[in-house]
Amino acid sequence: MSGDLSPIDKAKFVAAKRAAELVEDGMRVGLGTGSTAAWLVRCLGEMVREDGLKITGVPTSARTAELAREVGIELITLDEARWLDLTIDGADEFDSELNLIKGGGGALLQEKIVATASDQMVVIADKAKEVETLGAFPLPIEVIPFGWQTSQALVEETLISMDVMGRSSTLRMNGASPYVTDEGNHILDLHLNRIGNPRQLALVLNQIPGVVENGLFIDICDTVVIGYGDGKVEVRDINEGTIETDRIDFVETDNLFADLND
Ligand SMILES: O=C(CO)[C@H](O)[C@H](O)COP(=O)(O)O
């Protein structure tokens, strides 16, 4: 079954599988959202079922909660957990300081709250997500539905005043209707091309009335696990200044795929 995966899915899978090795018995683990994070949830589910790993998970979206339950991970709410040992999540872009753009999957608000309430946030990504400067991926911001067009105009004016390169924004759609987040909000995608000062932009965006949160994760993540389509993985820890390389054997994953397809 693992032979049917595209190179990009293999890369996501090996990053997730390697990151799952960081999870230890008794941990409270934040479970990210998106296709890479879904691999992580499946890998952890396999470890719970096959190896008796004892963890409690805090999901960052309804989608992740559903998958985690399906694979046998015990879930608690963030307020029950209060603080987490580790959050593992995907990203849309990461730079050399491990500043991130997240929210391509629309879950940035819960993702940021959960990651911030964790001792450590580990990002799992394929190599294509690494960038020199953030911003080619449209930056998602979550806005409340009331007066969203006014909030959009305020955001665009702010971008002009900050001299940010691209300034257009689009309302994310789900077919013919606006996309609705788990919190009942909408998402504006900001087409910026290049974010010269992500720290400043993150602070300024959150001052705009109607903006609930933005997808810039600054100083939240310190480790990235980068997957490659040939099974290679690289673990970079920017605090320790270390880079480890490893290899994940796809054959070992057959049980995982079988369980999912039964
Ligand atoms: O931020 C996210 C969801 O809100 C995801 O982590 C991000 O979009 C990456 O997704 P994928 O792993 O599917 O490429």
Short mmCIF file of C-alpha atoms and ligand atoms in Angstrom, two decimals:
data_model
loop_
_atom_site.label_atom_id
_atom_site.label_comp_id
_atom_site.label_asym_id
_atom_site.label_seq_id
_atom_site.Cartn_x
_atom_site.Cartn_y
_atom_site.Cartn_z
CA MET A 1 0.00 0.00 0.00
CA SER A 2 2.77 2.45 0.84
CA GLY A 3 4.01 2.03 -2.75
CA ASP A 4 0.83 3.80 -3.94
CA LEU A 5 1.74 7.03 -2.19
CA SER A 6 2.95 10.00 -4.24
CA PRO A 7 6.45 11.32 -3.37
CA ILE A 8 4.89 14.31 -1.60
CA ASP A 9 2.65 12.06 0.52
CA LYS A 10 5.65 9.84 1.31
CA ALA A 11 7.55 12.94 2.42
CA LYS A 12 4.66 14.01 4.67
CA PHE A 13 4.32 10.49 6.00
CA VAL A 14 8.00 10.03 6.92
CA ALA A 15 8.08 13.42 8.66
CA ALA A 16 5.01 12.43 10.69
CA LYS A 17 6.35 8.96 11.47
CA ARG A 18 9.67 10.36 12.70
CA ALA A 19 7.95 13.03 14.80
CA ALA A 20 5.72 10.38 16.39
CA GLU A 21 8.93 8.92 17.90
CA LEU A 22 9.19 12.07 20.02
CA VAL A 23 5.97 11.17 21.82
CA GLU A 24 6.44 9.38 25.14
CA ASP A 25 4.15 7.50 27.51
CA GLY A 26 2.03 9.79 29.64
CA MET A 27 2.35 12.84 27.41
CA ARG A 28 -0.43 15.30 26.65
CA VAL A 29 -0.08 15.95 22.96
CA GLY A 30 -1.54 18.67 20.76
CA LEU A 31 -2.67 17.13 17.49
CA GLY A 32 -2.42 19.42 14.45
CA THR A 33 -4.67 19.68 11.43
CA GLY A 34 -4.04 19.03 7.72
CA SER A 35 -2.81 16.16 5.58
CA THR A 36 0.64 15.91 7.25
CA ALA A 37 -0.87 16.07 10.74
CA ALA A 38 -3.38 13.39 9.71
CA TRP A 39 -0.42 11.03 9.10
CA LEU A 40 0.84 11.85 12.57
CA VAL A 41 -2.53 11.00 14.10
CA ARG A 42 -2.57 7.69 12.23
CA CYS A 43 0.99 6.88 13.35
CA LEU A 44 0.17 7.69 16.97
CA GLY A 45 -3.03 5.65 16.72
CA GLU A 46 -0.96 2.69 15.55
CA MET A 47 1.44 3.15 18.48
CA VAL A 48 -1.50 3.27 20.91
CA ARG A 49 -3.11 0.14 19.47
CA GLU A 50 0.00 -1.94 18.75
CA ASP A 51 2.54 -0.81 21.35
CA GLY A 52 0.26 0.25 24.20
CA LEU A 53 1.44 3.89 24.10
CA LYS A 54 -0.51 5.85 26.70
CA ILE A 55 -1.20 9.43 25.68
CA THR A 56 -4.01 11.93 25.76
CA GLY A 57 -4.51 14.13 22.74
CA VAL A 58 -5.90 17.64 22.34
CA PRO A 59 -7.16 18.06 18.77
CA THR A 60 -6.93 21.38 16.90
CA SER A 61 -10.05 20.87 14.78
CA ALA A 62 -13.21 18.82 14.52
CA ARG A 63 -11.59 16.93 11.60
CA THR A 64 -8.59 15.93 13.68
CA ALA A 65 -10.81 14.97 16.62
CA GLU A 66 -12.80 12.64 14.39
CA LEU A 67 -9.69 10.95 12.97
CA ALA A 68 -8.06 10.64 16.40
CA ARG A 69 -11.15 8.92 17.82
CA GLU A 70 -11.25 6.62 14.79
CA VAL A 71 -7.64 5.47 15.36
CA GLY A 72 -8.05 5.00 19.12
CA ILE A 73 -6.41 8.07 20.69
CA GLU A 74 -8.00 9.24 23.94
CA LEU A 75 -8.95 12.91 23.71
CA ILE A 76 -9.36 15.66 26.27
CA THR A 77 -10.12 19.35 25.85
CA LEU A 78 -7.42 21.99 26.14
CA ASP A 79 -9.06 23.31 29.30
CA GLU A 80 -8.95 19.83 30.84
CA ALA A 81 -5.28 19.53 29.91
CA ARG A 82 -4.40 23.18 30.73
CA TRP A 83 -0.84 22.64 29.47
CA LEU A 84 0.64 20.23 26.95
CA ASP A 85 4.00 18.49 26.70
CA LEU A 86 4.20 18.65 22.95
CA THR A 87 2.23 19.79 19.92
CA ILE A 88 2.98 18.38 16.49
CA ASP A 89 1.45 20.10 13.48
CA GLY A 90 1.99 20.80 9.80
CA ALA A 91 2.70 24.19 8.21
CA ASP A 92 2.23 25.92 4.90
CA GLU A 93 5.65 27.61 5.02
CA PHE A 94 8.58 27.74 7.44
CA ASP A 95 11.73 29.87 7.39
CA SER A 96 15.18 29.34 8.91
CA GLU A 97 14.04 30.77 12.28
CA LEU A 98 11.05 28.42 12.22
CA ASN A 99 8.57 31.22 11.86
CA LEU A 100 5.57 29.74 10.12
CA ILE A 101 2.58 30.45 7.96
CA LYS A 102 -0.30 28.21 8.98
CA GLY A 103 -4.00 28.09 8.32
CA GLY A 104 -4.12 26.65 4.82
CA GLY A 105 -6.48 24.09 6.33
CA GLY A 106 -8.49 26.78 8.13
CA ALA A 107 -7.64 25.70 11.69
CA LEU A 108 -5.11 28.42 12.58
CA LEU A 109 -6.96 29.74 15.63
CA GLN A 110 -7.16 26.49 17.57
CA GLU A 111 -3.72 25.53 16.26
CA LYS A 112 -2.13 28.69 17.63
CA ILE A 113 -3.85 28.42 21.01
CA VAL A 114 -2.86 24.76 21.40
CA ALA A 115 0.74 25.26 20.22
CA THR A 116 1.20 28.24 22.53
CA ALA A 117 -0.02 26.18 25.48
CA SER A 118 2.68 23.54 24.88
CA ASP A 119 6.21 23.07 26.20
CA GLN A 120 7.30 22.38 22.64
CA MET A 121 5.87 22.72 19.15
CA VAL A 122 7.30 20.48 16.44
CA VAL A 123 6.44 21.17 12.82
CA ILE A 124 6.26 18.35 10.33
CA ALA A 125 6.61 19.23 6.67
CA ASP A 126 7.88 18.17 3.31
CA LYS A 127 10.95 20.01 2.03
CA ALA A 128 8.86 22.14 -0.39
CA LYS A 129 7.47 24.10 2.59
CA GLU A 130 10.88 25.59 3.41
CA VAL A 131 11.28 29.21 2.23
CA GLU A 132 13.85 31.94 2.59
CA THR A 133 11.18 34.60 3.22
CA LEU A 134 7.58 33.89 4.25
CA GLY A 135 4.74 35.15 2.09
CA ALA A 136 4.48 33.29 -1.22
CA PHE A 137 1.75 31.22 0.42
CA PRO A 138 -1.28 33.47 1.01
CA LEU A 139 -1.43 34.44 4.68
CA PRO A 140 -4.73 33.35 6.25
CA ILE A 141 -6.39 35.55 8.85
CA GLU A 142 -9.54 34.59 10.73
CA VAL A 143 -12.21 37.31 10.87
CA ILE A 144 -15.61 37.34 12.51
CA PRO A 145 -18.52 37.29 10.03
CA PHE A 146 -20.02 40.56 11.36
CA GLY A 147 -18.72 43.36 9.14
CA TRP A 148 -16.09 41.16 7.53
CA GLN A 149 -15.88 43.41 4.46
CA THR A 150 -15.13 46.39 6.72
CA SER A 151 -12.43 44.34 8.46
CA GLN A 152 -11.07 43.40 5.03
CA ALA A 153 -10.89 47.08 4.00
CA LEU A 154 -9.12 47.93 7.29
CA VAL A 155 -6.63 45.10 6.72
CA GLU A 156 -5.88 46.28 3.18
CA GLU A 157 -5.42 49.91 4.35
CA THR A 158 -3.07 48.68 7.05
CA LEU A 159 -1.01 46.73 4.52
CA ILE A 160 -0.72 49.84 2.34
CA SER A 161 0.40 51.94 5.32
CA MET A 162 3.02 49.29 6.16
CA ASP A 163 4.23 49.22 2.57
CA VAL A 164 3.76 45.46 2.35
CA MET A 165 4.30 44.36 -1.26
CA GLY A 166 1.11 42.50 -2.21
CA ARG A 167 -2.06 44.01 -0.74
CA SER A 168 -5.00 42.10 -2.11
CA SER A 169 -7.04 39.72 -0.05
CA THR A 170 -9.72 37.19 -0.87
CA LEU A 171 -12.50 35.69 1.19
CA ARG A 172 -11.93 31.93 1.38
CA MET A 173 -14.85 30.06 -0.14
CA ASN A 174 -16.31 26.61 0.32
CA GLY A 175 -18.06 26.13 -3.03
CA ALA A 176 -20.54 28.99 -3.40
CA SER A 177 -20.50 29.98 0.30
CA PRO A 178 -17.86 31.56 2.51
CA TYR A 179 -15.67 29.04 4.32
CA VAL A 180 -16.69 28.75 7.99
CA THR A 181 -14.12 27.80 10.63
CA ASP A 182 -14.81 25.55 13.63
CA GLU A 183 -15.43 28.80 15.57
CA GLY A 184 -17.98 30.02 13.03
CA ASN A 185 -15.67 32.66 11.55
CA HIS A 186 -14.44 33.39 8.01
CA ILE A 187 -10.93 33.38 6.57
CA LEU A 188 -9.33 36.12 4.50
CA ASP A 189 -6.28 35.02 2.50
CA LEU A 190 -3.76 37.84 2.13
CA HIS A 191 -1.74 37.74 -1.09
CA LEU A 192 1.46 39.40 0.06
CA ASN A 193 4.22 37.69 -1.99
CA ARG A 194 6.87 38.50 0.59
CA ILE A 195 6.61 39.27 4.32
CA GLY A 196 9.67 41.34 5.21
CA ASN A 197 8.86 41.69 8.91
CA PRO A 198 6.57 38.82 9.99
CA ARG A 199 6.84 39.68 13.69
CA GLN A 200 5.57 43.23 13.16
CA LEU A 201 2.87 42.14 10.72
CA ALA A 202 1.57 39.50 13.15
CA LEU A 203 1.21 42.11 15.90
CA VAL A 204 -0.39 44.76 13.68
CA LEU A 205 -2.95 42.42 12.10
CA ASN A 206 -4.25 41.34 15.49
CA GLN A 207 -4.97 44.98 16.41
CA ILE A 208 -7.54 45.35 13.62
CA PRO A 209 -11.15 45.11 14.84
CA GLY A 210 -12.81 41.95 13.53
CA VAL A 211 -9.52 40.07 13.10
CA VAL A 212 -9.50 37.16 15.53
CA GLU A 213 -6.07 35.71 14.69
CA ASN A 214 -3.52 35.53 11.92
CA GLY A 215 -1.60 32.55 10.54
CA LEU A 216 1.89 33.82 11.39
CA PHE A 217 3.43 31.67 14.12
CA ILE A 218 6.37 33.63 15.48
CA ASP A 219 8.72 32.16 18.12
CA ILE A 220 6.30 29.31 18.80
CA CYS A 221 8.09 26.47 17.06
CA ASP A 222 11.65 25.33 17.69
CA THR A 223 11.91 21.99 15.92
CA VAL A 224 11.06 20.96 12.38
CA VAL A 225 10.99 17.45 11.00
CA ILE A 226 11.44 17.63 7.23
CA GLY A 227 10.43 14.64 5.13
CA TYR A 228 11.66 13.67 1.67
CA GLY A 229 9.98 11.41 -0.88
CA ASP A 230 12.78 8.81 -0.69
CA GLY A 231 12.27 8.17 3.03
CA LYS A 232 14.96 10.55 4.30
CA VAL A 233 14.07 12.77 7.26
CA GLU A 234 15.91 15.68 8.79
CA VAL A 235 15.26 16.87 12.35
CA ARG A 236 16.37 20.46 12.97
CA ASP A 237 16.32 21.94 16.44
CA ILE A 238 17.05 25.67 16.31
CA ASN A 239 17.57 26.00 20.08
CA GLU A 240 20.11 23.21 20.22
CA GLY A 241 21.50 24.13 16.80
CA THR A 242 21.41 20.47 15.77
CA ILE A 243 20.47 18.72 12.53
CA GLU A 244 19.96 14.95 12.57
CA THR A 245 19.21 12.85 9.54
CA ASP A 246 17.39 9.57 9.57
CA ARG A 247 15.55 7.21 7.23
CA ILE A 248 12.08 5.76 7.59
CA ASP A 249 11.30 2.35 6.14
CA PHE A 250 7.98 2.39 4.26
CA VAL A 251 7.55 -1.39 4.67
CA GLU A 252 7.03 -0.93 8.41
CA THR A 253 3.91 1.05 7.67
CA ASP A 254 1.86 -1.68 6.02
CA ASN A 255 -0.18 -2.33 9.19
CA LEU A 256 -1.04 1.30 9.40
CA PHE A 257 -2.43 1.42 5.88
CA ALA A 258 -4.21 -1.92 6.29
CA ASP A 259 -5.96 -0.69 9.44
CA LEU A 260 -7.16 2.39 7.67
CA ASN A 261 -8.51 0.54 4.67
CA ASP A 262 -10.26 -2.34 6.42
O1 LIG B 1 -2.18 25.05 9.09
C1 LIG B 1 -2.73 24.06 8.72
C2 LIG B 1 -4.19 23.82 8.86
O2 LIG B 1 -4.83 24.98 9.33
C3 LIG B 1 -1.93 22.94 8.12
O3 LIG B 1 -1.02 22.49 9.04
C4 LIG B 1 -1.23 23.45 6.90
O4 LIG B 1 -2.20 23.99 6.01
C5 LIG B 1 -0.44 22.35 6.20
O5 LIG B 1 -1.31 21.42 5.68
P1 LIG B 1 -0.82 20.11 4.94
O6 LIG B 1 -0.11 19.28 5.93
O7 LIG B 1 -2.09 19.46 4.43
O8 LIG B 1 0.08 20.53 3.81
#
